[in-house]
XYZ file of C-alpha atoms in Angstrom:
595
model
C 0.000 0.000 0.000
C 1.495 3.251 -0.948
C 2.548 5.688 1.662
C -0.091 8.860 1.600
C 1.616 11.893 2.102
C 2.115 13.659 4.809
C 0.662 17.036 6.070
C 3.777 18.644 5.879
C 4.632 18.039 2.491
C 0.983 18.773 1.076
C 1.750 22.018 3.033
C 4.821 22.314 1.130
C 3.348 21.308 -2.282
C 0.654 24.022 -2.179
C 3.439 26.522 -0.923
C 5.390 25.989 -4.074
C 2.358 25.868 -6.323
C 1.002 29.329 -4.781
C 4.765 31.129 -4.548
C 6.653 28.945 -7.077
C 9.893 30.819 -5.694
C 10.042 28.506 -2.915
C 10.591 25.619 -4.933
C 13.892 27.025 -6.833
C 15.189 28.969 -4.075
C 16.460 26.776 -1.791
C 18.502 25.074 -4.714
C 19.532 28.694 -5.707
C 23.362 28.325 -6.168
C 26.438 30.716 -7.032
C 26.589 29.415 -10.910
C 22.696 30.291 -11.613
C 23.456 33.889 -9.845
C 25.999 34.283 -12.171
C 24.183 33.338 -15.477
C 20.922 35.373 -14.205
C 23.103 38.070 -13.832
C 24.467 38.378 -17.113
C 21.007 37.490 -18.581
C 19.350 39.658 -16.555
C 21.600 42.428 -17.343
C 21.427 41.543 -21.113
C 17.807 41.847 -21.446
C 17.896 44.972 -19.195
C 19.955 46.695 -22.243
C 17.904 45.782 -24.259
C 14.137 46.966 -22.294
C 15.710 50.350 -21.709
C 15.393 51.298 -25.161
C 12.535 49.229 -26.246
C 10.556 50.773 -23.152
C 11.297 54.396 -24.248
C 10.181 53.098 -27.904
C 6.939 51.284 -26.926
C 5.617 54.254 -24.979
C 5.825 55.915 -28.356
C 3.380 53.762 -29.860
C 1.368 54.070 -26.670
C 1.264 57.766 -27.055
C 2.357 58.218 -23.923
C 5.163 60.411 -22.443
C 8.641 57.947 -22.998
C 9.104 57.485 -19.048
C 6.059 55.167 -19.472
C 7.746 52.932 -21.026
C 10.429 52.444 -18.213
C 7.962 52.536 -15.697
C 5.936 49.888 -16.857
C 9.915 47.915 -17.270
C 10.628 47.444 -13.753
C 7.803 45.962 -11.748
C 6.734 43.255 -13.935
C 10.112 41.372 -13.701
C 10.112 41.903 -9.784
C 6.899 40.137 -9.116
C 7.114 37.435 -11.725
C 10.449 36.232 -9.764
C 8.229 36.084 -6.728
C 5.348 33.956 -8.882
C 5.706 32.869 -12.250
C 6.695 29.367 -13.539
C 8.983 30.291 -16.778
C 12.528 30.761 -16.008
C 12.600 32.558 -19.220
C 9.982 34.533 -19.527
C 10.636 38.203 -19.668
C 7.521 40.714 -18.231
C 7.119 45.012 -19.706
C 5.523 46.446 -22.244
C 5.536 45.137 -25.596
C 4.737 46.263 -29.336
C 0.818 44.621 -28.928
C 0.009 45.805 -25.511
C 1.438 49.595 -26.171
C -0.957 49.267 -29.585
C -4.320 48.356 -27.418
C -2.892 50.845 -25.047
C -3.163 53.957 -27.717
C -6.378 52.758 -28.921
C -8.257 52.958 -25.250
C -5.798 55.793 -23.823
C -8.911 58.546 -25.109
C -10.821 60.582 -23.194
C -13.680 62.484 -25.997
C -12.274 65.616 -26.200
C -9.329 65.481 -24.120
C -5.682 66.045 -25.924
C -3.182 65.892 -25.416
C -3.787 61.848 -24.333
C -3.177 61.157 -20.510
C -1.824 58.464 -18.750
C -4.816 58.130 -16.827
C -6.563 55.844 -18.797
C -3.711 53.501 -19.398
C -2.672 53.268 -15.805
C -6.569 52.539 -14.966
C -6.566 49.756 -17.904
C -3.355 48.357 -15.810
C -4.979 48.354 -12.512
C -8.273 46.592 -14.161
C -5.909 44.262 -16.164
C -4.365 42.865 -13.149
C -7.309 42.224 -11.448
C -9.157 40.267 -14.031
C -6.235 38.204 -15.454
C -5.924 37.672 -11.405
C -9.407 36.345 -10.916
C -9.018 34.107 -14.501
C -5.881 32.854 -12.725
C -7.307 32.066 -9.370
C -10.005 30.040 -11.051
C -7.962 28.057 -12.598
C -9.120 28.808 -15.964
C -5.669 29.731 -17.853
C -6.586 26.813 -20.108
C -9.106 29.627 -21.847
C -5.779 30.097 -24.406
C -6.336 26.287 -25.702
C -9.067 28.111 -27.239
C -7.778 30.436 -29.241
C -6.101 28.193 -32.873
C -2.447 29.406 -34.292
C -3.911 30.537 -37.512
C -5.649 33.455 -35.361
C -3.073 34.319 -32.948
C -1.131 34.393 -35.947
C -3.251 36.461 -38.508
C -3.495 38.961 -35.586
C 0.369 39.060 -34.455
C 1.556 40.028 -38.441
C -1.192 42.514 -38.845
C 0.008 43.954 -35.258
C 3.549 44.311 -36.510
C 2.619 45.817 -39.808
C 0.155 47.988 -37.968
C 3.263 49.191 -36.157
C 5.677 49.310 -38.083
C 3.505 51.562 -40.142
C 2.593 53.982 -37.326
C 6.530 54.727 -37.143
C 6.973 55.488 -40.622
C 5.647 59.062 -39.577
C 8.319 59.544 -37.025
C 10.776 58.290 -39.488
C 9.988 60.655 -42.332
C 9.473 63.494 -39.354
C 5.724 64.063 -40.610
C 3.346 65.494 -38.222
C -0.565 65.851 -37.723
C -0.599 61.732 -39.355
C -3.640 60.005 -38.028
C -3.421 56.580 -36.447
C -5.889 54.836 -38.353
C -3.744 52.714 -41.040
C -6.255 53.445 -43.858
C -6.456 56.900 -43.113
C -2.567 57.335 -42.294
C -1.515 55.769 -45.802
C -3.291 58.573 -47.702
C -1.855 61.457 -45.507
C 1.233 60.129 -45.680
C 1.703 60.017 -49.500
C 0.324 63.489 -49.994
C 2.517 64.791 -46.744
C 5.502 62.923 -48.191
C 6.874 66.351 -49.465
C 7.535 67.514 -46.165
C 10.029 64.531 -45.191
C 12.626 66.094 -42.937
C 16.097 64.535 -44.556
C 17.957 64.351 -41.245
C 15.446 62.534 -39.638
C 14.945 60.161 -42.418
C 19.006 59.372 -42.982
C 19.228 58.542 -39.457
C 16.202 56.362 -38.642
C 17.113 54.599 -42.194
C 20.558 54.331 -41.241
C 19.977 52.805 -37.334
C 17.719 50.209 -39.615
C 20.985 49.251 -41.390
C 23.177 49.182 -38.081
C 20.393 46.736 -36.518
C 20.154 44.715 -39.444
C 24.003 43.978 -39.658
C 24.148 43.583 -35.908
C 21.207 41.061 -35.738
C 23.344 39.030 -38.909
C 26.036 39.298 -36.835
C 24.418 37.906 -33.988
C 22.984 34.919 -36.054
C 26.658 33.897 -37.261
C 28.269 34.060 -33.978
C 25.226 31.533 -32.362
C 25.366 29.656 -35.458
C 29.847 29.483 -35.186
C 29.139 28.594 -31.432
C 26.961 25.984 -32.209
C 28.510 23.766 -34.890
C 31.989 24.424 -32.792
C 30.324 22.637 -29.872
C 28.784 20.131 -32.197
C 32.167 19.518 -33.676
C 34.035 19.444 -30.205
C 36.739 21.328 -32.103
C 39.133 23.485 -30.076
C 39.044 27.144 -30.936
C 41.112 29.638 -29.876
C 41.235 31.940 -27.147
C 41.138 34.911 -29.034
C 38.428 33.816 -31.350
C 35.773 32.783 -28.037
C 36.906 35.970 -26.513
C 36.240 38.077 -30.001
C 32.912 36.038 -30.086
C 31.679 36.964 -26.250
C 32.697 40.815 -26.882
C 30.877 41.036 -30.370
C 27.973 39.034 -28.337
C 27.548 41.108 -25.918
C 27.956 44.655 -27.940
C 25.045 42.658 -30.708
C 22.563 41.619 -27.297
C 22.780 45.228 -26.425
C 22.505 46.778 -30.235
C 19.063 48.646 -29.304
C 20.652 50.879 -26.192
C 23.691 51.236 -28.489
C 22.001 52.287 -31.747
C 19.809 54.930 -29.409
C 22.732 56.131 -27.306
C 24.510 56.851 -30.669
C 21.840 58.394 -31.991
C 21.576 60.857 -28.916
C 25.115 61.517 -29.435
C 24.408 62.535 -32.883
C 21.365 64.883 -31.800
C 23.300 66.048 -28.860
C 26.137 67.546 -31.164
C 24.091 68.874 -33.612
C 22.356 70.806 -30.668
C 25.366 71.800 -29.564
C 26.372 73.859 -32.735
C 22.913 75.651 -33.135
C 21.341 72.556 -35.411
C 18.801 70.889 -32.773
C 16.034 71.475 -35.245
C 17.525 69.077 -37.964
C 15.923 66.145 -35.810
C 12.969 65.479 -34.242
C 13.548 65.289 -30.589
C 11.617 63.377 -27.827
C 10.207 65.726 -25.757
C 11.616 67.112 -22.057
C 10.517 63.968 -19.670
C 10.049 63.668 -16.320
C 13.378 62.370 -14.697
C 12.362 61.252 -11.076
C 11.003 57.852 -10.106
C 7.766 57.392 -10.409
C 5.895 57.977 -6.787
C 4.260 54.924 -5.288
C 0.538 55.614 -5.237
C -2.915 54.130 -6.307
C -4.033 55.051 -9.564
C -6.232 57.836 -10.070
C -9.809 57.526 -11.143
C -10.944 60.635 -12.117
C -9.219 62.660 -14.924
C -8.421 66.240 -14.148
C -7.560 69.593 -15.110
C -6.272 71.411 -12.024
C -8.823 71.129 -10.019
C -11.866 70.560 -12.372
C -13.048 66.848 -12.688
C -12.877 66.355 -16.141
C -14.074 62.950 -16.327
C -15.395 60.841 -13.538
C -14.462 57.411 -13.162
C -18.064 55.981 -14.579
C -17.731 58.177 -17.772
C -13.740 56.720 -17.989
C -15.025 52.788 -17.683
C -17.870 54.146 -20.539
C -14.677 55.392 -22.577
C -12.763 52.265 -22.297
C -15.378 50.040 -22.246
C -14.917 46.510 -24.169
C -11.073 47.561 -23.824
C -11.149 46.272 -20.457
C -11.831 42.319 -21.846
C -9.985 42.489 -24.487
C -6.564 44.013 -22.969
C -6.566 41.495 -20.323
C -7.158 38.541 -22.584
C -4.433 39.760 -25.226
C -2.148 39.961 -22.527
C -2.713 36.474 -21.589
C -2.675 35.025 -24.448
C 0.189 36.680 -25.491
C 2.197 35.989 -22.608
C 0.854 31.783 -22.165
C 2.064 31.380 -25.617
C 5.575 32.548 -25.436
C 5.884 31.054 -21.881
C 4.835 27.906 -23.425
C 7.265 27.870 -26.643
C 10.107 28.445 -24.120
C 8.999 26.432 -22.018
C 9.088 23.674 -24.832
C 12.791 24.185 -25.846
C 13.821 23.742 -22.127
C 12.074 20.971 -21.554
C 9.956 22.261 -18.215
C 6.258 22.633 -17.736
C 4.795 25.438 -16.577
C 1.580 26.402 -15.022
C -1.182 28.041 -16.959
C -3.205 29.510 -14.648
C 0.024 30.654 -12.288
C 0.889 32.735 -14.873
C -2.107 34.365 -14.845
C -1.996 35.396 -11.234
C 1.768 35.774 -11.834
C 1.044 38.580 -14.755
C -2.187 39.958 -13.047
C -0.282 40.919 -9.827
C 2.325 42.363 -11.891
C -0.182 44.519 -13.906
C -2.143 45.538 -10.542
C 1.204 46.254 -8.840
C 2.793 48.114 -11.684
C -0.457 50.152 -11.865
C 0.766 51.813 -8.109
C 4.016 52.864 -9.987
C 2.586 54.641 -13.205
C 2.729 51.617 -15.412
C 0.290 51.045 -18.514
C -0.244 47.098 -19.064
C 2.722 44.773 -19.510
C 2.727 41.113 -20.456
C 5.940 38.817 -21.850
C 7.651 39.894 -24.454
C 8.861 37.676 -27.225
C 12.291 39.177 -28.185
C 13.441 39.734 -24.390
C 12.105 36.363 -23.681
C 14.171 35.113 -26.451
C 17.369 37.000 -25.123
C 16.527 35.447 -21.544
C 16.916 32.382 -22.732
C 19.589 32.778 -25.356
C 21.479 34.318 -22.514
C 21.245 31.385 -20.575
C 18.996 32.652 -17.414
C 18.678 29.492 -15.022
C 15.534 30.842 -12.797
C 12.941 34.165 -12.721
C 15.478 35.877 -10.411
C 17.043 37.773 -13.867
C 14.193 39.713 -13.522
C 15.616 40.957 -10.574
C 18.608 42.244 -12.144
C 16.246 43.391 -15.061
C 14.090 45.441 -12.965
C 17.301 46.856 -11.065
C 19.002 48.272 -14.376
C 15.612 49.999 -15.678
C 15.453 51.671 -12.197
C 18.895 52.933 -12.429
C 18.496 54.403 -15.699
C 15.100 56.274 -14.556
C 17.233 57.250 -11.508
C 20.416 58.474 -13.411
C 19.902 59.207 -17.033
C 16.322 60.905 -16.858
C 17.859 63.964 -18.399
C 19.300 62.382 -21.262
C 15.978 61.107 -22.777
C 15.161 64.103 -24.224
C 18.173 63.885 -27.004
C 16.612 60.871 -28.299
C 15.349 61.604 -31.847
C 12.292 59.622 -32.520
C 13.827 58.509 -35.843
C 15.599 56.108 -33.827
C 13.145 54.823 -30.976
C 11.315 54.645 -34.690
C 14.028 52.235 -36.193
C 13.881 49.836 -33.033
C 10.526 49.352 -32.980
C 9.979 48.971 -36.656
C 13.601 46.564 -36.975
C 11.410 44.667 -33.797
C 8.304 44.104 -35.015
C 8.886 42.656 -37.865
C 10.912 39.891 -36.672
C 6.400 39.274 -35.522
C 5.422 38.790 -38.893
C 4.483 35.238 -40.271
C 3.173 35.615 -43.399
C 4.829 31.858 -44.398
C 2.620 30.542 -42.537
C -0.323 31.393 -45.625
C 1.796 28.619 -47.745
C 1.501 26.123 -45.235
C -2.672 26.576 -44.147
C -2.967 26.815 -48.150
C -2.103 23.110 -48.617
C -3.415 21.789 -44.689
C -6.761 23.318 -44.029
C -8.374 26.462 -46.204
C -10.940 27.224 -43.079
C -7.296 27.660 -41.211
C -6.150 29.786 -44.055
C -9.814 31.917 -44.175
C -9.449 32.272 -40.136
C -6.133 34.164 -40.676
C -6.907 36.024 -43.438
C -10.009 37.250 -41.417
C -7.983 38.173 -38.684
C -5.067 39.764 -40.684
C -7.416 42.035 -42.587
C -10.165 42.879 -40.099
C -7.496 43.980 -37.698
C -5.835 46.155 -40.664
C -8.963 47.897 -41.875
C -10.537 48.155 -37.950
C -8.214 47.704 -35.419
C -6.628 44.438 -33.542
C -8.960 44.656 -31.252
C -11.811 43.881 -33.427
C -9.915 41.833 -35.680
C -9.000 39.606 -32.637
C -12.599 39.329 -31.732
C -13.853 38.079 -35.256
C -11.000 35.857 -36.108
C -12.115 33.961 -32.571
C -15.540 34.525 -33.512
C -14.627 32.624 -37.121
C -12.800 29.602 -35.472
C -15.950 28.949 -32.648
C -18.022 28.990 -35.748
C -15.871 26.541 -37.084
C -15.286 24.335 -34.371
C -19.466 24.566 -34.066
C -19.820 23.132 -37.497
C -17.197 20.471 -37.155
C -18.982 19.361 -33.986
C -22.528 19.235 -35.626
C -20.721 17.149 -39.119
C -19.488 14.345 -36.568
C -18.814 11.969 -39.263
C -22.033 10.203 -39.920
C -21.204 6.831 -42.391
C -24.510 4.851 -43.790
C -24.461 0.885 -44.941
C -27.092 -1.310 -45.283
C -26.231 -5.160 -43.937
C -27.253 -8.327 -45.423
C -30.337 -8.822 -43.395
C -31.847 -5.505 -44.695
C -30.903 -3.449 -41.572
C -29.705 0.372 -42.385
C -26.704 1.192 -40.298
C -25.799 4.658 -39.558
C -22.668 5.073 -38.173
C -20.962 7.799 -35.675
C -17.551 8.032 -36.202
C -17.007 10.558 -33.044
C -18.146 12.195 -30.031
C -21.664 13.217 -30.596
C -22.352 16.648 -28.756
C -26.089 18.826 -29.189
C -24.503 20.557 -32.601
C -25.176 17.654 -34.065
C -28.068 16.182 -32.508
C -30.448 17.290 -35.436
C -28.290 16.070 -38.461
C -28.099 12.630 -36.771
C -32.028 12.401 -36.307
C -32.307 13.247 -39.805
C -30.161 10.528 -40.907
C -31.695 8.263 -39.160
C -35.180 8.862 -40.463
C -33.620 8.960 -44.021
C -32.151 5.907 -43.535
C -35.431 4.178 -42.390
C -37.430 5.488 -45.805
C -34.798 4.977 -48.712
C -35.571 5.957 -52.489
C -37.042 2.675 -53.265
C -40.100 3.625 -50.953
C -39.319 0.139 -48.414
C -39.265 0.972 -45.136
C -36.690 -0.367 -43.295
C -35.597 -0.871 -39.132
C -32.345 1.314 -38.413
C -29.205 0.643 -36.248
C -27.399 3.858 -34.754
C -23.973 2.630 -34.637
C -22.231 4.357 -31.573
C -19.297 2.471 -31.221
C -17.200 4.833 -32.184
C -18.912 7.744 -29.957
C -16.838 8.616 -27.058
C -19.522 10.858 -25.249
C -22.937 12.023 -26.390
C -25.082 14.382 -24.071
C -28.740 15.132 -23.499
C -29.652 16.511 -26.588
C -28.406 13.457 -28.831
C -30.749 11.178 -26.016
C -33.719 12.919 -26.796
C -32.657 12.969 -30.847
C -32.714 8.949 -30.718
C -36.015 9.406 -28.687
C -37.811 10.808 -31.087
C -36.180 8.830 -34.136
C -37.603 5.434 -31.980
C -41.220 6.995 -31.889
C -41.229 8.228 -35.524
C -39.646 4.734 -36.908
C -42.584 2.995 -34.432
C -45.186 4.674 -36.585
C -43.799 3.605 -39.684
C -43.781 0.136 -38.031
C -40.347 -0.020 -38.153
C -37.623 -0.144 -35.201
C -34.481 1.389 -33.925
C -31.262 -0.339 -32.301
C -28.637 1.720 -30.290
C -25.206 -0.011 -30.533
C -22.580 1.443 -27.906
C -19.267 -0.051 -26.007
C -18.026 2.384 -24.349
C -19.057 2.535 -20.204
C -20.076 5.831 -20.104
C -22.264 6.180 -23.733
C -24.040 2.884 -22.809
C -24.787 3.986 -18.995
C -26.568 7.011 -20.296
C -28.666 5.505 -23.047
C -29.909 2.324 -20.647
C -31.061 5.174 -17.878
C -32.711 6.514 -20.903
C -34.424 3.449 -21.695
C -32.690 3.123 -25.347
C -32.541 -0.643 -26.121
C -28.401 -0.741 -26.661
C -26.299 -3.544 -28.030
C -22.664 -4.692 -28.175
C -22.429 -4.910 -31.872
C -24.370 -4.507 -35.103
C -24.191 -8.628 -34.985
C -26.392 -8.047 -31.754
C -28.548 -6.094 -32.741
C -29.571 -7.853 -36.161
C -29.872 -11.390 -33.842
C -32.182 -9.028 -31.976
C -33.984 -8.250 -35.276
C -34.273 -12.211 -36.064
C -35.080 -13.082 -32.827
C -38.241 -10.218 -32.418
C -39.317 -10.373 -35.660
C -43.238 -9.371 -36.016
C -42.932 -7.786 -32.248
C -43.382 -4.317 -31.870
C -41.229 -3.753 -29.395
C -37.173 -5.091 -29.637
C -35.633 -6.691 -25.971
C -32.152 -5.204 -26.185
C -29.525 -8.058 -25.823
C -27.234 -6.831 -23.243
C -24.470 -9.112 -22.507
């Protein structure tokens, strides 16, 4: 007899499952503080200036960005179940962000509304988590997440095209924006355009550069070959200087914009505008919006403003967050949980909200660093966290040398590393309702918005999934002894309840005008529910008036428990039930052989 556990280590168990720190902590060694260092540090390069850039898109002031950089990573070390994932605002998230961040008749935009969507976000994806329903994302198919992750990227890239001709007064909606921009495209500011096209090209090469090294690495250690000092220690250096080719690219950039200031030419480039270079206070958010001391917006007319924004936001930033936790998750060959993550990320949204942050969730390309970088546990995050509050601490001042050109270039250069548009070859020769379902979702969030196009690309694949359920597979024979067999060749849900009644009947009255007695064949079926019952109900009473009979044929436990309670007359086998025919013939009424 196995040994049940004891008290104490249930106690433990649920411990670790509730603060999944203290499972890795006490293993925590000097060799994983060193690699979480140097990943941690890596991807805290690299946040820095995709932070500054990402509040761009939000259209919110660029400290945003770095104060929604530094509290996710904190409380995911305490909670979350990916060693790799990497929490802060991303290219999606800063998109919904700038679509909900409106008050009617409010400019410029405040932060109000995206630090409210925060606090919101964190409690909902915390009340999803709690109830142990993170397996919602199993719900969502690949063609859609993918239709709606390419049109993001394109969606963003293009909203930076403005900031990298220098063009002003450009409207957000893509449609729209593409028609100002081509009759604008006069006014392109030269200086802005040669640099944002030229920190492209420097994060291009560096990215190639990148590739070869991990690809040299690789077959060396395949090839156990010996290489030479020099050559691993001209690898690491070039490593390190590609892993932190955003901050670089920006910092030169500033440099540029700084000495052109310096000699009377500041108004060559488009500058970001004078930030705020304190840390962010440590408060609740605010729910009204106001102007001095006038209430310009109560926080009833603000939830009316945002309205759907606060179910959709959430569930993008789940889903978004799941799936990259997952792939990683994958290639290291660990399981995490679903549902932690949720509470993980919704206490890191709710949390951040107290520090001024607009909604985070895990980003792909830090996530990808992480783990390139070789990050053993969460506590990188630590050391992430710690480098974005150092720079808000220290180089505030600086941020407001940064031309936009180049924030511009690093999120465009990031977001389309997002696209997938090879994935239309492969749905084109697997599945064309896969292929419609990302087309859907591609163009709908083009022409409308992600947000919608999100909603009807799910709204497509339910639809889908609906009419595969009521098409179970339904085969009809006719056996020697004149009996019509229709057979289920799956699970047999309400859907299709009606389309199986119907073949029954049909079966009963073929062309030839004979009627004949029908055998539902549910071998095959590995569940059925109450609709399908009451379908085989009414096919028995309607075949009884044509004198004619039905047989149920089920094996497995749980099918053939339901239809007996139902009083269905249920057999073993299609053998069965045509010895039952023999056996009742001229009865009204079959005796179901159950043995």
């Amino acid at each position: 007899m196995a040994e049940l556990p004891s008290s104490s280590d249930r106690c433990c168990s649920l411990l670790t499952t509730l603060l999944p720190i203290a499972g890795w902590l006490p293993k925590y060694d000097l060799q994983k503080l060193r690699q979480d260092a140097v990943a941690g540090l890596t991807v805290g390069l690299m946040v820095i200036p995709q932070g500054l850039a990402y509040a761009h898109v939000a259209e919110l002031p660029v400290q945003y960005g770095l104060y929604s950089a530094f509290m996710g990573p904190f409380v995911y070390c305490l909670l979350g179940t990916s060693k790799d994932a990497s929490l802060g605002p991303t290219a999606i998230m800063s998109l919904l962000t700038a679509s909900y961040n409106a008050a009617p008749g409010v400019t410029p935009k405040s932060a109000v509304y995206a630090v409210l969507m925060c606090f919101a976000c964190g409690i909902v994806q915390f009340l999803l988590g709690a109830m142990r329903l993170g397996v919602i994302v199993n719900f969502i198919s690949l063609p859609v997440v993918s239709g709606f992750t390419t049109s993001a990227a394109v969606t963003i890239a293009w909203s930076q095209v403005k900031s990298l001709l220098g063009l002003r007064g450009i409207s957000n909606w893509l449609p729209l924006s593409v028609y100002e921009i081509c009759r604008d495209i006069g006014r392109t500011k030269v200086w802005d355009l040669t640099l944002g096209l030229s920190c492209m090209a420097l994060l291009l090469v560096l990215m190639k550069i990148q590739r070869d090294i991990s690809e040299a690495s690789r077959i060396d250690a395949t090839e156990d070959g010996d290489v030479h000092l020099g050559v691993r220690s001209s690898r690491a250096f070039l490593a390190i200087v590609c892993s932190g080719r955003n901050a670089l690219i920006v910092a030169c950039a500033s440099l540029v914009a700084f000495s052109l200031k310096s000699v009377d030419l500041g108004d060559k480039l488009t500058l970001t505008q004078k930030v705020d270079s304190s840390l962010p206070p440590f408060r609740p958010p605010a729910f009204q919006l106001m102007n001095g001391t006038q209430v310009v917006r109560d926080v009833w007319q603000i939830v009316g403003d945002i309205g759907i924004g606060f179910a959709v936001v959430p569930f993008i930033g789940l889903v978004e967050s799941i799936a990259i936790a997952r792939v990683f998750a994958r290639s290291g060959n660990y399981r995490i949980d679903a549902s932690q993550e949720l509470i993980a990320i919704g206490l890191s949204n709710f949390a951040g909200s107290f520090v001024s942050s607009y909604p985070v969730t895990g980003s792909f390309t830090r996530t990808a660093i992480n783990y390139q970088s070789g990050v053993r546990t969460p506590a990188g995050g630590i050391f992430t966290g710690t480098v974005v509050l150092l720079a808000l601490a220290l180089l505030g001042d600086l941020f407001q040398f940064i031309p936009q050109a180049a924030l511009a270039a690093v999120i465009i250069v990031a977001v389309l590393q997002m696209t997938d548009f090879r994935m239309l070859r492969r749905l084109w020769f697997v599945s064309k309702t896969d292929l419609l379902e990302w087309l859907v979702t591609f163009l709908v969030s083009l022409a409308a918005g992600i947000q919608y196009g999100i909603l009807c690309g799910m709204g497509l694949s339910f639809a889908f999934l609906l009419y595969r359920y009521s098409r179970p597979g339904l085969e009809t024979s006719t056996q020697s002894s004149g009996l019509a067999v229709v057979t289920v060749k799956s699970a047999v849900r309400f859907p299709a309840a009606d389309g199986l009644e119907l073949s029954l009947v049909a079966a009963a009255q073929p062309s030839e005008g004979r009627v004949r007695h029908v055998c539902a064949d549910l071998s095959l079926a590995t569940g059925i529910d109450f609709a399908v019952v009451e379908a085989l109900k009414t096919v028995r009473e309607r075949l009884r008036l044509l004198s004619a009979r039905l047989f149920v044929v089920a094996r497995q436990p749980e099918v053939r428990q339901i239809l007996e309670q139902a009083g269905l007359p249920v057999f073993e086998s299609v053998q069965a039930a045509e010895s039952g025919l023999s056996a009742s013939a001229g009865a009204s009424e079959v005796t179901p052989l159950i043995t």
